[in-house]
XYZ file of C-alpha atoms in Angstrom:
190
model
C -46.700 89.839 189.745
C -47.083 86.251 191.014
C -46.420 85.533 194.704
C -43.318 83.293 193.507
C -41.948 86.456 191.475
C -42.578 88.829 194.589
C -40.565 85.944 196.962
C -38.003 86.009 194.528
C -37.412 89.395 194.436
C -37.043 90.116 198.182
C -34.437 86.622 198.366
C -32.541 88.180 195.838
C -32.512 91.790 197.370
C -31.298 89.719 200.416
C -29.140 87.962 198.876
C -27.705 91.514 197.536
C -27.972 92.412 201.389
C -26.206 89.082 202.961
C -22.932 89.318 200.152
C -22.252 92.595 201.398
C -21.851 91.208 205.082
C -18.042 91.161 206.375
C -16.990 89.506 209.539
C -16.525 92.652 211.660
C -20.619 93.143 211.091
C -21.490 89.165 212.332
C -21.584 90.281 215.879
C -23.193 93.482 215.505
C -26.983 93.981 216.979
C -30.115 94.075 214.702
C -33.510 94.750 214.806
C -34.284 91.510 215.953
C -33.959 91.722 219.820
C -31.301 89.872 221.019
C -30.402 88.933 218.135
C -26.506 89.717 216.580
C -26.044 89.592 212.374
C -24.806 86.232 212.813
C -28.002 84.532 215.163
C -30.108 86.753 211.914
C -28.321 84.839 209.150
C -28.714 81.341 211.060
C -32.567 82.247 211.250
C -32.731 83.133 207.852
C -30.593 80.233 206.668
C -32.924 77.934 208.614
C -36.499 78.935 207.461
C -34.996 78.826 203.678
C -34.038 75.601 204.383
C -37.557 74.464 206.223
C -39.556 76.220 203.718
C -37.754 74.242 200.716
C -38.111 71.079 202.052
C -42.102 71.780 203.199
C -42.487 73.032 199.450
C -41.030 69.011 198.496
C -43.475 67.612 200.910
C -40.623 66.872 202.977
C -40.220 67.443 206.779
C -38.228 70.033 207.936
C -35.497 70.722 210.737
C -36.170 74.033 211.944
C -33.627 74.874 214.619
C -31.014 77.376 213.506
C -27.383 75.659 213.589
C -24.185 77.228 213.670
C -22.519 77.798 210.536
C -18.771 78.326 209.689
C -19.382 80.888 207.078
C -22.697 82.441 208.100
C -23.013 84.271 204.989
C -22.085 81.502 202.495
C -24.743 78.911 204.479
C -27.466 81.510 203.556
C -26.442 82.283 200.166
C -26.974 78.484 199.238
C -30.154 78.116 201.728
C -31.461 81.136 199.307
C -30.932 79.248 196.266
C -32.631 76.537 197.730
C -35.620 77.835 198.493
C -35.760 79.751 195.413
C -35.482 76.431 193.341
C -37.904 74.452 195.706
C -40.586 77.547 195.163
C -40.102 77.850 191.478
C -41.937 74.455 190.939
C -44.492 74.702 194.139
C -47.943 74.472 193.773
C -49.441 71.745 196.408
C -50.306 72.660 199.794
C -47.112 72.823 202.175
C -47.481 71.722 206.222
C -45.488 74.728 208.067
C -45.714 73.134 211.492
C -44.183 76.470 212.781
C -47.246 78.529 211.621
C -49.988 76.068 211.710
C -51.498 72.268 211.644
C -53.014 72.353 208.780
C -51.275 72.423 205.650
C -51.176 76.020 204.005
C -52.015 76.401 199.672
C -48.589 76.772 198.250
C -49.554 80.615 196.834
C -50.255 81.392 201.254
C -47.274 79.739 202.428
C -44.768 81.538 199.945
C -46.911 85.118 201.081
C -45.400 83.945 204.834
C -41.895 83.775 203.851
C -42.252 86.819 201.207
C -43.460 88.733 204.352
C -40.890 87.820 206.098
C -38.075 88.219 204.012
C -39.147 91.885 203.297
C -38.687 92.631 207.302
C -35.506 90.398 207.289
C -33.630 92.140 203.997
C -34.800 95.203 206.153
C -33.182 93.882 209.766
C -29.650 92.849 208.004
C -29.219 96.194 205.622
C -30.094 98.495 209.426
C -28.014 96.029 211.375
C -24.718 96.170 208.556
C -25.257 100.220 208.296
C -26.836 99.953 204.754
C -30.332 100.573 203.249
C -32.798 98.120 201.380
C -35.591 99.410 199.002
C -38.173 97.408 196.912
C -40.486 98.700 194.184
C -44.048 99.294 194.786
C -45.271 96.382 193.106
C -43.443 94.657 195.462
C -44.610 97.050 198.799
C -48.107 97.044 197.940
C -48.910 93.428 198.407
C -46.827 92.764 201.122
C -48.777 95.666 203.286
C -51.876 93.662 202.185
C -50.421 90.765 203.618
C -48.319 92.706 206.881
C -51.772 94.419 207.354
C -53.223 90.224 207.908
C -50.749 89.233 209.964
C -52.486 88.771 213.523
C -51.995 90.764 216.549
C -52.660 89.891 220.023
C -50.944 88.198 222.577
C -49.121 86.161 220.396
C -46.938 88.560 219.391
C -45.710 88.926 222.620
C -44.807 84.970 223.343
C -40.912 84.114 222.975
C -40.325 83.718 219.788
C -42.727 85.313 217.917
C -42.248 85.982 214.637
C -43.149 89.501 214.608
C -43.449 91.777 217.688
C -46.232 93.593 218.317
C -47.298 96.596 216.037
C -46.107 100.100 216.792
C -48.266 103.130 216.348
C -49.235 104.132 212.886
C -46.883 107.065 210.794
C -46.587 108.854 208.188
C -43.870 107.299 205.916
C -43.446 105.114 202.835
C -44.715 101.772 202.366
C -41.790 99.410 203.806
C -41.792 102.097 207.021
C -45.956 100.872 207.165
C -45.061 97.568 206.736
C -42.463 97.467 209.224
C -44.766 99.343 211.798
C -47.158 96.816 211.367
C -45.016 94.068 212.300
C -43.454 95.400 215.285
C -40.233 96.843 213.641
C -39.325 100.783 214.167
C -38.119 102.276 210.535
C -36.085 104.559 212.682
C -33.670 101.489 214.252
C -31.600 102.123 216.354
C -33.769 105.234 217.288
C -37.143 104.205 219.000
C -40.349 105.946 217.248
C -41.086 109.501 217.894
């Protein structure tokens, strides 16, 4: 499956995530420290929306905003980005991540990667479960398994938090060791 096809899949499992969202659950904790369902779907909403535009060769606000239907705002961000990936294939510049500009096929592996931990953080944080096939797992623990360690995982901010140690488990609960994220939340890793 093509990196665009992969994306797609995890925005639209998200997608399946975010619709199920009420407004009791927008102030509830997840996985993302500090973070309630509502600051998650802002963050979300935002890098759909900075991603599409890089993916035009446009430039890109990415500060979240406040939105008055969280959920809605990311439903249409998702379609967005979905629509501005279908057609990519020029390098994007992801000032977030980088200086240089990233091939399209890269840059759409950081927000696949992403959106697998994120589909993840909403379904633990709204009392639900996510799963993916394999074909979608497998590359995206090639790509979690890339992702670099080190102290900048450790800087306000980061995108990932630093990895926990290794477990037995499926591939999502490998990925989501990898990048910082125990499969366990809210229970810490035995």
């Amino acid at each position: 499956m093509h990196i665009t096809e992969l994306n797609r899949a995890v925005v639209l499992t998200s997608v399946s995530v975010a619709s199920r969202v009420r407004p009791a659950d927008l102030a509830r904790p997840t996985p993302c420290a500090g973070w309630s369902v509502t600051d998650l779907l802002a963050h979300m909403s935002v890098q759909h929306h900075g991603f599409a535009a890089a993916a035009r060769g446009e430039q890109a606000r990415w500060e979240p905003r406040a939105a008055a239907d969280p959920v809605a705002d990311y439903l249409s961000a998702s379609a967005e980005v979905l629509q501005a990936f279908a057609g990519a294939d020029r390098p994007f510049s992801l000032p977030e991540i980088g200086p240089a500009p990233f091939p399209a096929e890269q840059a759409i592996g950081f927000h696949f990667i992403d959106y697998v931990v994120h589909s993840w953080d909403l379904a633990r944080a709204v009392g639900t479960s996510v799963s993916f096939d394999n074909e979608v797992l497998e590359p995206a623990l090639g790509i979690a398994r890339f992702v670099p360690g080190g102290a900048a995982r450790t800087r306000p901010g980061a995108a990932f938090a630093p990895a926990l140690s290794e477990r037995d488990g499926g591939l999502l609960d490998q990925i989501l060791v990898l990048l910082g994220r125990s499969p366990d939340w809210p229970e810490p890793v035995r």
